[in-house]
Short mmCIF file of C-alpha atoms and ligand atoms in Angstrom, two decimals:
data_model
loop_
_atom_site.label_atom_id
_atom_site.label_comp_id
_atom_site.label_asym_id
_atom_site.label_seq_id
_atom_site.Cartn_x
_atom_site.Cartn_y
_atom_site.Cartn_z
CA MET A 670 -0.01 0.01 -0.01
CA THR A 671 1.27 3.45 -0.83
CA HIS A 672 1.06 6.29 1.63
CA LYS A 673 0.58 10.02 1.24
CA ASN A 674 2.27 10.55 4.56
CA PRO A 675 5.66 8.84 4.97
CA GLN A 676 5.10 8.73 8.74
CA THR A 677 2.24 6.28 8.25
CA ARG A 678 4.73 3.65 7.13
CA GLU A 679 7.00 4.42 10.09
CA TRP A 680 4.17 4.01 12.57
CA GLN A 681 3.06 0.80 10.93
CA THR A 682 6.62 -0.51 11.25
CA LEU A 683 6.60 0.31 14.97
CA SER A 684 3.32 -1.59 15.20
CA SER A 685 4.65 -4.68 13.48
CA ASP A 686 7.94 -4.57 15.41
CA HIS A 687 6.61 -3.93 18.88
CA HIS A 688 2.86 -3.82 19.41
CA LEU A 689 0.42 -6.65 20.14
CA ALA A 690 -3.06 -5.33 19.48
CA PRO A 691 -6.21 -6.49 21.33
CA PHE A 692 -8.63 -8.86 19.54
CA SER A 693 -6.34 -9.09 16.53
CA ASP A 694 -4.65 -11.65 14.32
CA PHE A 695 -1.06 -10.54 15.09
CA LYS A 696 0.43 -11.96 11.90
CA GLN A 697 -2.25 -10.60 9.61
CA LEU A 698 -2.01 -7.14 11.22
CA LYS A 699 1.78 -7.22 10.78
CA GLU A 700 1.33 -7.74 7.08
CA LYS A 701 -1.48 -5.28 6.55
CA GLY A 702 -0.49 -2.58 9.06
CA PRO A 703 -3.01 -0.77 11.21
CA ARG A 704 -4.82 2.41 10.23
CA ILE A 705 -3.28 5.16 12.36
CA ILE A 706 -5.75 7.54 13.95
CA THR A 707 -4.08 10.82 14.83
CA HIS A 708 -6.77 13.19 16.08
CA ALA A 709 -10.48 13.71 16.48
CA LYS A 710 -13.15 16.32 17.02
CA GLY A 711 -16.86 16.00 17.64
CA VAL A 712 -18.00 12.84 15.80
CA TYR A 713 -15.06 12.82 13.38
CA LEU A 714 -11.70 11.05 13.37
CA TRP A 715 -8.70 11.78 11.16
CA ASP A 716 -6.17 9.16 10.14
CA SER A 717 -2.50 9.74 9.39
CA GLU A 718 -3.30 9.86 5.66
CA GLY A 719 -5.53 12.86 6.21
CA ASN A 720 -8.81 11.02 5.74
CA GLN A 721 -11.78 12.33 7.70
CA ILE A 722 -13.95 9.50 9.12
CA LEU A 723 -17.38 9.73 10.72
CA ASP A 724 -17.09 7.60 13.85
CA GLY A 725 -20.32 5.58 13.88
CA MET A 726 -19.09 3.57 16.88
CA ALA A 727 -18.10 6.38 19.30
CA GLY A 728 -14.70 4.70 19.64
CA LEU A 729 -15.74 1.47 21.31
CA TRP A 730 -19.21 2.65 22.34
CA CYS A 731 -17.69 5.08 24.79
CA VAL A 732 -17.18 8.60 23.46
CA ALA A 733 -20.62 9.82 24.52
CA ILE A 734 -19.98 13.58 24.56
CA GLY A 735 -17.84 13.45 21.43
CA TYR A 736 -14.15 14.06 20.88
CA GLY A 737 -12.19 17.15 21.73
CA ARG A 738 -13.93 18.51 24.83
CA ASP A 739 -11.33 20.72 26.49
CA GLU A 740 -13.25 20.70 29.78
CA LEU A 741 -12.29 17.08 30.34
CA ALA A 742 -8.65 17.78 29.56
CA GLU A 743 -8.81 20.69 31.98
CA ALA A 744 -10.40 18.56 34.72
CA ALA A 745 -7.66 15.94 34.32
CA SER A 746 -4.91 18.51 34.31
CA GLN A 747 -6.21 20.28 37.41
CA GLN A 748 -6.62 17.03 39.31
CA MET A 749 -3.14 15.86 38.31
CA ARG A 750 -1.67 19.00 39.79
CA GLU A 751 -3.76 18.83 42.95
CA LEU A 752 -3.59 15.11 43.75
CA PRO A 753 -2.52 12.84 40.88
CA TYR A 754 -2.92 9.64 42.84
CA TYR A 755 -3.87 8.24 46.14
CA ASN A 756 -5.36 4.89 47.02
CA LEU A 757 -8.58 4.14 48.82
CA PHE A 758 -7.45 0.98 50.57
CA PHE A 759 -6.53 1.85 54.13
CA GLN A 760 -9.45 3.94 55.35
CA THR A 761 -8.62 6.91 53.18
CA ALA A 762 -10.56 8.68 50.45
CA HIS A 763 -10.26 11.83 48.30
CA PRO A 764 -12.83 14.42 47.16
CA PRO A 765 -13.19 13.38 43.49
CA VAL A 766 -14.18 9.77 44.24
CA LEU A 767 -16.68 10.85 46.87
CA GLU A 768 -18.26 13.49 44.66
CA LEU A 769 -18.44 11.06 41.78
CA SER A 770 -20.09 8.39 43.93
CA LYS A 771 -22.78 10.92 44.80
CA ALA A 772 -23.15 12.05 41.18
CA ILE A 773 -23.71 8.46 40.07
CA ALA A 774 -26.16 7.77 42.90
CA ASP A 775 -28.11 10.82 41.76
CA ILE A 776 -28.64 9.50 38.25
CA ALA A 777 -28.82 5.73 39.00
CA PRO A 778 -32.18 3.97 39.44
CA GLU A 779 -33.79 4.56 42.82
CA GLY A 780 -32.25 2.68 45.72
CA MET A 781 -28.86 2.26 44.06
CA ASN A 782 -26.73 4.63 46.08
CA HIS A 783 -23.28 3.05 46.37
CA VAL A 784 -20.48 2.56 43.92
CA PHE A 785 -17.38 0.34 43.93
CA PHE A 786 -14.85 1.68 41.40
CA THR A 787 -12.62 -0.32 39.08
CA GLY A 788 -10.38 0.44 36.12
CA SER A 789 -12.61 -1.11 33.44
CA GLY A 790 -15.88 -2.87 32.71
CA SER A 791 -14.22 -6.27 32.90
CA GLU A 792 -12.94 -5.52 36.38
CA GLY A 793 -16.44 -4.34 37.26
CA ASN A 794 -17.76 -7.77 36.38
CA ASP A 795 -14.93 -9.52 38.25
CA THR A 796 -15.90 -7.41 41.24
CA MET A 797 -19.54 -8.41 40.74
CA LEU A 798 -18.74 -12.13 40.76
CA ARG A 799 -16.81 -11.89 44.01
CA MET A 800 -19.34 -9.55 45.60
CA VAL A 801 -22.29 -11.77 44.70
CA ARG A 802 -20.65 -14.84 46.26
CA HIS A 803 -19.53 -12.85 49.31
CA TYR A 804 -23.08 -11.53 49.73
CA TRP A 805 -24.64 -14.98 49.77
CA ALA A 806 -21.94 -16.33 52.10
CA ILE A 807 -22.70 -13.53 54.58
CA LYS A 808 -26.37 -14.52 54.38
CA GLY A 809 -25.41 -18.09 55.30
CA GLN A 810 -26.03 -19.45 51.80
CA PRO A 811 -22.51 -20.07 50.49
CA ASN A 812 -23.80 -22.54 47.92
CA LYS A 813 -25.53 -19.80 45.98
CA LYS A 814 -22.46 -19.41 43.78
CA THR A 815 -23.50 -20.06 40.20
CA ILE A 816 -24.03 -17.08 37.93
CA ILE A 817 -26.35 -17.46 35.00
CA SER A 818 -25.38 -15.51 31.91
CA ARG A 819 -26.30 -15.68 28.24
CA VAL A 820 -24.82 -17.12 25.08
CA ASN A 821 -23.30 -14.31 23.00
CA GLY A 822 -23.43 -11.84 25.86
CA TYR A 823 -20.34 -9.69 26.34
CA HIS A 824 -19.01 -8.97 29.83
CA GLY A 825 -15.33 -8.23 29.22
CA SER A 826 -12.08 -10.00 28.64
CA THR A 827 -10.57 -10.79 32.04
CA VAL A 828 -10.89 -14.42 33.09
CA ALA A 829 -14.17 -13.78 34.90
CA GLY A 830 -15.38 -11.31 32.26
CA ALA A 831 -14.76 -13.68 29.36
CA SER A 832 -16.30 -16.55 31.36
CA LEU A 833 -19.41 -14.54 32.10
CA GLY A 834 -19.57 -13.57 28.48
CA GLY A 835 -21.02 -16.10 26.12
CA MET A 836 -18.57 -15.77 23.24
CA THR A 837 -17.48 -19.29 22.31
CA TYR A 838 -14.46 -18.02 20.37
CA MET A 839 -13.25 -16.44 23.63
CA HIS A 840 -13.95 -19.56 25.71
CA GLU A 841 -11.91 -21.64 23.28
CA GLN A 842 -8.75 -19.83 24.32
CA GLY A 843 -7.67 -20.22 27.93
CA ASP A 844 -9.95 -23.06 28.99
CA LEU A 845 -13.00 -20.96 29.83
CA PRO A 846 -15.54 -20.54 31.28
CA ILE A 847 -14.32 -21.00 34.85
CA PRO A 848 -16.55 -23.19 37.03
CA GLY A 849 -19.76 -21.73 38.41
CA ILE A 850 -20.87 -19.83 35.32
CA VAL A 851 -23.53 -21.18 33.00
CA HIS A 852 -25.15 -19.74 29.87
CA ILE A 853 -28.72 -19.71 28.62
CA PRO A 854 -29.85 -18.85 25.04
CA GLN A 855 -30.00 -15.25 23.95
CA PRO A 856 -33.15 -13.40 22.80
CA TYR A 857 -31.85 -12.97 19.23
CA TRP A 858 -34.99 -13.49 17.21
CA PHE A 859 -33.57 -12.58 13.79
CA ALA A 860 -30.90 -15.26 13.89
CA GLU A 861 -32.43 -17.89 16.14
CA GLY A 862 -36.20 -17.32 16.22
CA GLY A 863 -36.98 -19.76 13.41
CA ASP A 864 -40.71 -19.85 12.66
CA MET A 865 -41.72 -18.37 16.00
CA THR A 866 -43.09 -14.85 16.18
CA PRO A 867 -40.70 -12.44 17.93
CA GLU A 868 -43.24 -12.27 20.79
CA ALA A 869 -43.33 -16.04 21.27
CA PHE A 870 -39.57 -16.36 20.90
CA GLY A 871 -39.02 -13.65 23.55
CA ILE A 872 -41.11 -15.62 26.04
CA TRP A 873 -39.29 -18.83 25.14
CA ALA A 874 -35.86 -17.20 25.61
CA ALA A 875 -36.91 -15.68 28.94
CA ASN A 876 -38.29 -19.01 30.14
CA GLN A 877 -34.83 -20.49 29.70
CA LEU A 878 -33.85 -18.55 32.80
CA GLU A 879 -36.50 -20.23 34.89
CA GLU A 880 -35.62 -23.64 33.50
CA LYS A 881 -31.96 -23.12 34.32
CA ILE A 882 -32.75 -21.96 37.86
CA LEU A 883 -34.89 -25.06 38.43
CA GLU A 884 -32.30 -27.33 36.87
CA LEU A 885 -29.49 -25.99 39.08
CA GLY A 886 -31.71 -25.55 42.14
CA VAL A 887 -32.35 -22.00 43.32
CA ASP A 888 -30.17 -22.71 46.40
CA ASN A 889 -27.18 -22.90 44.08
CA VAL A 890 -27.83 -19.79 41.99
CA GLY A 891 -26.35 -16.45 43.03
CA ALA A 892 -27.25 -14.11 40.20
CA PHE A 893 -28.37 -13.56 36.65
CA ILE A 894 -26.31 -11.10 34.57
CA ALA A 895 -27.41 -9.54 31.27
CA GLU A 896 -26.94 -6.50 29.13
CA PRO A 897 -30.30 -4.69 28.69
CA ILE A 898 -29.44 -4.72 24.98
CA GLN A 899 -26.52 -6.92 23.91
CA GLY A 900 -23.91 -4.67 22.33
CA ALA A 901 -20.86 -6.57 21.11
CA GLY A 902 -23.07 -9.57 20.31
CA GLY A 903 -24.65 -7.50 17.53
CA VAL A 904 -26.94 -4.84 19.03
CA ILE A 905 -29.54 -7.44 19.90
CA VAL A 906 -32.72 -5.69 20.95
CA PRO A 907 -34.83 -8.36 22.66
CA PRO A 908 -38.47 -8.87 21.60
CA ASP A 909 -40.90 -6.72 23.65
CA SER A 910 -42.05 -9.80 25.54
CA TYR A 911 -38.59 -10.67 26.89
CA TRP A 912 -37.85 -8.29 29.76
CA PRO A 913 -41.37 -8.35 31.28
CA ARG A 914 -41.18 -12.16 31.44
CA ILE A 915 -37.64 -12.06 32.88
CA LYS A 916 -38.87 -9.62 35.51
CA GLU A 917 -41.61 -12.06 36.55
CA ILE A 918 -39.04 -14.85 36.88
CA LEU A 919 -36.64 -12.70 38.89
CA ALA A 920 -39.47 -11.72 41.25
CA LYS A 921 -40.28 -15.38 41.85
CA TYR A 922 -36.80 -16.62 42.81
CA ASP A 923 -34.36 -15.34 45.37
CA ILE A 924 -31.40 -14.48 43.14
CA LEU A 925 -29.65 -11.21 42.38
CA PHE A 926 -30.04 -9.44 39.06
CA VAL A 927 -27.03 -7.71 37.54
CA ALA A 928 -27.53 -5.32 34.63
CA ASP A 929 -24.31 -4.94 32.64
CA GLU A 930 -24.77 -1.28 31.70
CA VAL A 931 -21.30 -0.79 30.26
CA ILE A 932 -22.79 0.08 26.85
CA CYS A 933 -26.41 0.94 27.68
CA GLY A 934 -25.52 3.19 30.60
CA PHE A 935 -24.93 6.95 30.39
CA GLY A 936 -27.52 7.79 27.81
CA ARG A 937 -27.09 5.31 25.00
CA THR A 938 -30.81 4.41 25.01
CA GLY A 939 -32.02 7.97 25.54
CA GLU A 940 -32.36 7.28 29.28
CA TRP A 941 -29.55 7.39 31.84
CA PHE A 942 -29.47 3.60 31.99
CA GLY A 943 -30.84 0.72 29.92
CA SER A 944 -32.50 -0.40 33.17
CA ASP A 945 -34.54 2.82 33.09
CA PHE A 946 -35.46 2.18 29.48
CA TYR A 947 -36.87 -1.28 30.26
CA GLY A 948 -38.02 -0.57 33.81
CA LEU A 949 -35.65 -3.13 35.32
CA LYS A 950 -34.72 -3.19 39.00
CA PRO A 951 -31.14 -4.41 39.13
CA ASP A 952 -29.35 -5.25 42.37
CA MET A 953 -26.04 -4.33 40.75
CA MET A 954 -25.09 -2.45 37.59
CA THR A 955 -21.71 -2.70 35.89
CA ILE A 956 -20.60 0.63 34.41
CA ALA A 957 -17.64 1.86 32.32
CA LYS A 958 -17.30 3.29 28.76
CA GLY A 959 -19.71 6.29 28.76
CA LEU A 960 -18.86 6.99 32.42
CA THR A 961 -15.81 8.97 31.28
CA SER A 962 -16.75 9.15 27.61
CA GLY A 963 -13.66 6.99 27.16
CA TYR A 964 -11.32 9.92 27.81
CA ILE A 965 -9.71 7.95 30.65
CA PRO A 966 -10.17 4.37 31.84
CA MET A 967 -12.69 3.83 34.59
CA GLY A 968 -15.38 1.30 35.48
CA GLY A 969 -17.41 0.34 38.46
CA LEU A 970 -20.25 -1.50 40.09
CA VAL A 971 -23.33 0.35 41.34
CA VAL A 972 -24.93 -1.56 44.22
CA ARG A 973 -28.45 -1.53 45.66
CA ASP A 974 -28.93 -0.37 49.23
CA GLU A 975 -30.32 -3.70 50.48
CA VAL A 976 -27.24 -5.49 49.14
CA VAL A 977 -24.94 -2.97 50.79
CA ALA A 978 -26.79 -3.50 54.07
CA VAL A 979 -25.88 -7.19 53.94
CA LEU A 980 -22.27 -6.50 52.90
CA ASN A 981 -21.98 -4.13 55.89
CA GLU A 982 -22.38 -7.19 58.14
CA GLY A 983 -19.63 -9.16 56.42
CA GLY A 984 -16.38 -7.63 57.62
CA ASP A 985 -13.66 -6.90 55.09
CA PHE A 986 -14.41 -7.36 51.38
CA ASN A 987 -10.98 -8.60 50.31
CA HIS A 988 -11.00 -7.10 46.86
CA GLY A 989 -9.86 -3.91 45.16
CA PHE A 990 -7.52 -2.38 42.62
CA THR A 991 -4.60 -0.01 42.84
CA TYR A 992 -6.58 2.28 40.57
CA SER A 993 -10.00 1.86 42.16
CA GLY A 994 -11.54 5.33 42.13
CA HIS A 995 -8.44 6.93 40.64
CA PRO A 996 -8.68 10.69 41.38
CA VAL A 997 -7.91 11.80 37.83
CA ALA A 998 -10.41 9.36 36.32
CA ALA A 999 -12.99 10.41 38.89
CA ALA A 1000 -12.44 14.09 38.09
CA VAL A 1001 -12.88 13.38 34.37
CA ALA A 1002 -16.03 11.29 34.98
CA LEU A 1003 -17.52 14.06 37.12
CA GLU A 1004 -16.90 16.60 34.42
CA ASN A 1005 -18.34 14.26 31.81
CA ILE A 1006 -21.52 13.79 33.85
CA ARG A 1007 -21.72 17.53 34.50
CA ILE A 1008 -21.59 18.24 30.76
CA MET A 1009 -24.20 15.56 30.00
CA ARG A 1010 -26.55 17.10 32.54
CA GLU A 1011 -25.93 20.76 31.78
CA GLU A 1012 -26.14 20.39 28.03
CA LYS A 1013 -29.14 18.05 28.37
CA ILE A 1014 -27.41 15.64 26.02
CA ILE A 1015 -29.52 12.62 26.97
CA GLN A 1016 -32.74 14.61 26.72
CA ARG A 1017 -31.78 15.63 23.22
CA VAL A 1018 -31.05 12.00 22.30
CA HIS A 1019 -34.41 10.96 23.75
CA GLU A 1020 -36.47 13.66 22.09
CA LYS A 1021 -34.67 14.33 18.83
CA THR A 1022 -31.70 12.38 17.61
CA ALA A 1023 -32.71 8.86 18.65
CA PRO A 1024 -36.11 9.03 16.91
CA TYR A 1025 -34.44 10.63 13.91
CA LEU A 1026 -31.63 8.06 13.65
CA GLN A 1027 -34.09 5.17 14.06
CA LYS A 1028 -36.35 6.54 11.33
CA ARG A 1029 -33.52 7.22 8.92
CA LEU A 1030 -31.83 3.84 9.54
CA ARG A 1031 -35.09 1.98 8.93
CA GLU A 1032 -35.22 3.53 5.47
CA LEU A 1033 -32.37 1.13 4.63
CA SER A 1034 -34.84 -1.78 4.95
CA ASP A 1035 -35.70 -1.39 1.28
CA HIS A 1036 -32.15 -2.30 0.28
CA PRO A 1037 -31.89 -5.78 -1.30
CA LEU A 1038 -29.14 -6.84 1.14
CA VAL A 1039 -30.99 -5.77 4.27
CA GLY A 1040 -33.03 -8.33 6.19
CA GLU A 1041 -33.78 -6.24 9.24
CA VAL A 1042 -32.96 -2.86 10.72
CA ARG A 1043 -33.41 -2.55 14.46
CA GLY A 1044 -32.24 -0.27 17.23
CA VAL A 1045 -33.00 1.71 20.35
CA GLY A 1046 -31.72 5.16 21.24
CA LEU A 1047 -28.44 5.67 19.44
CA LEU A 1048 -27.82 1.97 18.93
CA GLY A 1049 -28.50 0.41 15.56
CA ALA A 1050 -28.08 -2.87 13.69
CA ILE A 1051 -28.47 -3.79 10.05
CA GLU A 1052 -28.75 -7.51 9.18
CA LEU A 1053 -27.24 -8.45 5.83
CA VAL A 1054 -28.96 -11.36 4.11
CA LYS A 1055 -29.27 -13.20 0.85
CA ASP A 1056 -32.98 -13.76 1.22
CA LYS A 1057 -35.14 -11.26 3.08
CA ALA A 1058 -38.07 -13.64 3.51
CA THR A 1059 -36.20 -16.62 4.95
CA ARG A 1060 -33.48 -14.49 6.63
CA ALA A 1061 -30.89 -16.74 4.96
CA ARG A 1062 -27.30 -15.46 4.94
CA TYR A 1063 -24.64 -15.41 2.28
CA GLU A 1064 -22.86 -18.32 3.96
CA GLY A 1065 -19.07 -18.20 3.96
CA ARG A 1066 -18.80 -14.95 2.02
CA GLY A 1067 -17.72 -12.72 4.89
CA VAL A 1068 -20.30 -10.13 3.86
CA GLY A 1069 -19.98 -8.15 7.08
CA MET A 1070 -16.22 -7.79 6.67
CA ILE A 1071 -16.61 -6.71 3.03
CA CYS A 1072 -19.10 -4.05 4.06
CA ARG A 1073 -16.93 -2.92 6.97
CA GLN A 1074 -13.97 -2.41 4.63
CA PHE A 1075 -16.08 -0.33 2.24
CA CYS A 1076 -17.18 1.77 5.20
CA PHE A 1077 -13.56 2.39 6.24
CA ASP A 1078 -12.66 3.34 2.69
CA ASN A 1079 -15.61 5.72 2.41
CA GLY A 1080 -15.11 7.60 5.65
CA LEU A 1081 -17.49 5.77 7.99
CA ILE A 1082 -16.79 3.55 10.96
CA MET A 1083 -19.43 0.88 11.17
CA ARG A 1084 -18.57 -2.37 12.89
CA ALA A 1085 -19.39 -5.90 11.64
CA VAL A 1086 -20.46 -8.73 13.95
CA GLY A 1087 -20.64 -11.61 11.52
CA ASP A 1088 -23.06 -10.28 8.91
CA THR A 1089 -24.63 -7.75 11.23
CA MET A 1090 -23.50 -4.14 10.78
CA ILE A 1091 -23.75 -2.14 13.97
CA ILE A 1092 -23.56 1.50 14.95
CA ALA A 1093 -23.39 3.47 18.19
CA PRO A 1094 -22.36 7.03 17.34
CA PRO A 1095 -21.44 9.69 19.91
CA LEU A 1096 -24.53 10.97 21.74
CA VAL A 1097 -23.83 14.46 20.43
CA ILE A 1098 -24.30 13.50 16.78
CA SER A 1099 -26.46 16.05 14.93
CA GLU A 1100 -29.29 15.40 12.49
CA ALA A 1101 -27.09 16.48 9.57
CA GLU A 1102 -24.37 14.06 10.72
CA ILE A 1103 -26.99 11.32 10.97
CA ASP A 1104 -27.95 12.07 7.35
CA GLU A 1105 -24.30 11.69 6.38
CA LEU A 1106 -24.02 8.41 8.30
CA VAL A 1107 -27.09 6.91 6.62
CA ALA A 1108 -26.05 8.08 3.15
CA LYS A 1109 -22.62 6.54 3.57
CA ALA A 1110 -24.10 3.34 4.95
CA ARG A 1111 -26.37 3.04 1.88
CA LYS A 1112 -23.48 3.61 -0.45
CA CYS A 1113 -21.45 0.90 1.27
CA LEU A 1114 -24.42 -1.51 1.11
CA ASP A 1115 -24.57 -0.85 -2.66
CA LEU A 1116 -20.85 -1.49 -3.02
CA THR A 1117 -21.13 -4.68 -0.99
CA LEU A 1118 -24.02 -5.91 -3.09
CA SER A 1119 -22.09 -5.24 -6.30
CA VAL A 1120 -19.24 -7.44 -5.02
CA LEU A 1121 -21.66 -10.23 -4.18
CA GLU A 1122 -23.33 -10.06 -7.56
CA GLY A 1123 -20.13 -9.58 -9.51
C1 PLP B 1083 -16.96 -3.31 26.79
C2 PLP B 1083 -17.82 -4.10 27.70
C3 PLP B 1083 -17.33 -4.69 28.90
C4 PLP B 1083 -15.87 -4.68 29.23
O1 PLP B 1083 -15.38 -3.43 29.49
P1 PLP B 1083 -13.77 -3.20 29.40
O2 PLP B 1083 -13.63 -1.79 29.88
O3 PLP B 1083 -13.38 -3.42 27.98
O4 PLP B 1083 -13.16 -4.15 30.32
C5 PLP B 1083 -18.22 -5.31 29.72
N1 PLP B 1083 -19.52 -5.38 29.41
C6 PLP B 1083 -20.03 -4.86 28.31
C7 PLP B 1083 -21.49 -4.93 28.05
C8 PLP B 1083 -19.18 -4.22 27.38
O5 PLP B 1083 -19.68 -3.74 26.27
#
C-alpha cells in the first residue's frame, strides 16, 4: 500500500515490530499494518493519511460527549496538579471519588446509592462475581455461587469477564468458562427465532432462565447477569415480551439481578441507563465506557442499598484495585456527567436524535441486502442477508467484513459482527451528521451488493 504521509509507514513498522493489538490476528495485522488515527473532534476522526472519518461507533461505544472537549482535559490537568494519585485501601478517600459516587447515585435507578470503582468494565464484572458470592456467604447461603449468563453476551475480557460472556471463540482460548458460570440462550430473534413470532420467541428465551434456575436448584444460583441490549453480540434488541417475562421470573426466585450497563448506561438508550429504558430493577449495575466518555479508563459496580446493608455485616471485602476510584479518572467522569446534565445531552437523544436516527436507519430496509434494521436510542443494527423472507445469509462470504472495509474506505466507521452491521455514534451526533451516516451506509451496502453479484 502506498502512503501520502511517509510517517504512516513508520508508525506501521513500529506496530509490526513492537505492538500486540487487542482482539487481533497478530500476523495478519503485521502484514497489513493498522490504520493510524491521529486526532479527532466531535463525531469525526482523522487518520495519518488525512482522511476524515465519521465515527459511527463512538470509539468502542464510549465517546458519549464526542471528541475534543477541552473541559475534560482541563479537569484531568487540574486534578493531576492537585492530587494525581492516592489509594482508597486503608481507610482513606479523596474528594473526586466521593463527589463522583454521589453524582452516580443521583442518576442511578432509585435505591442504588453506592459505587465500587474499578479500572474497566471487565474488572467491574470480576468485582460483581466476588461480591455476589460474598453476599450470599454472609447470608449463610454459600452454595448460591452459580451465575447465570447468556450465550453471545459480552461482559469483558478478564478471566471472569470472558467466562461470564457467552462468546465461544473467547472460551476456546484459555480453557473458559471458569466453574460456576452457565449460559442460557440469547433473545436474538432474527438469527435464532426460526418460525416463531418475535413475541413467542421472547417468552421462550426468557423461560430459559427459569428452567436453568430449576435445573440448578435455586439454592445454588447467586445471580443472573445480562446487558439490557446486547452490544458486542450484535446490538440485539430483545423482543418486547422478553424483559417483562424475565422480571416475573426474577421476582419469583431469590437471586440477584445484575444489569451490565457498560454500553447501555450513560444515555445510549435515551435514558440514563438501559434499566430505566426497560423498567428493570437491578441489584447491581456494571458501568464503564460512557462513564468517562472514554477519555480515561474507569469502570465500576453500582450496588443496591439492600445489598450494601448485607455487605456491611460481612467484615472486610478482600477485593480492590490499585486504581479503584483513581482521582484523575474520577475528576474526568464528574466533568463528563456535568456536561451531559448541563447540556441536556440525553434529553436531546431521547427527544430528537434517537427518533431521527431510528427513522432514517429503517429507510435502509428497502435495500436488497438488508433483512432487518433494528435499534434503540443511538444503537442500531443492520442485518445483511441473501434472502429477506427466509433470513438466509450469504454463507461463507464474509459479507460483514466486506461491508466494513467499504465503510472504512468511504469515511465511515461501522462495525461488523458476523453479517450484522452495527452502529453506536457519539450521543452528540447532529441530524445532519446522521444524514451523512445513513447516506454513507447506503453507499457501502450498494458497493457490498455489487461485489456479491459480480
Ligand atoms: C466493553 C464491555 C465490557 C468490558 O469493558 P472493558 O472496559 O473493555 O473491560 C463489559 N460489558 C459490556 C457490556 C461491554 O460492552
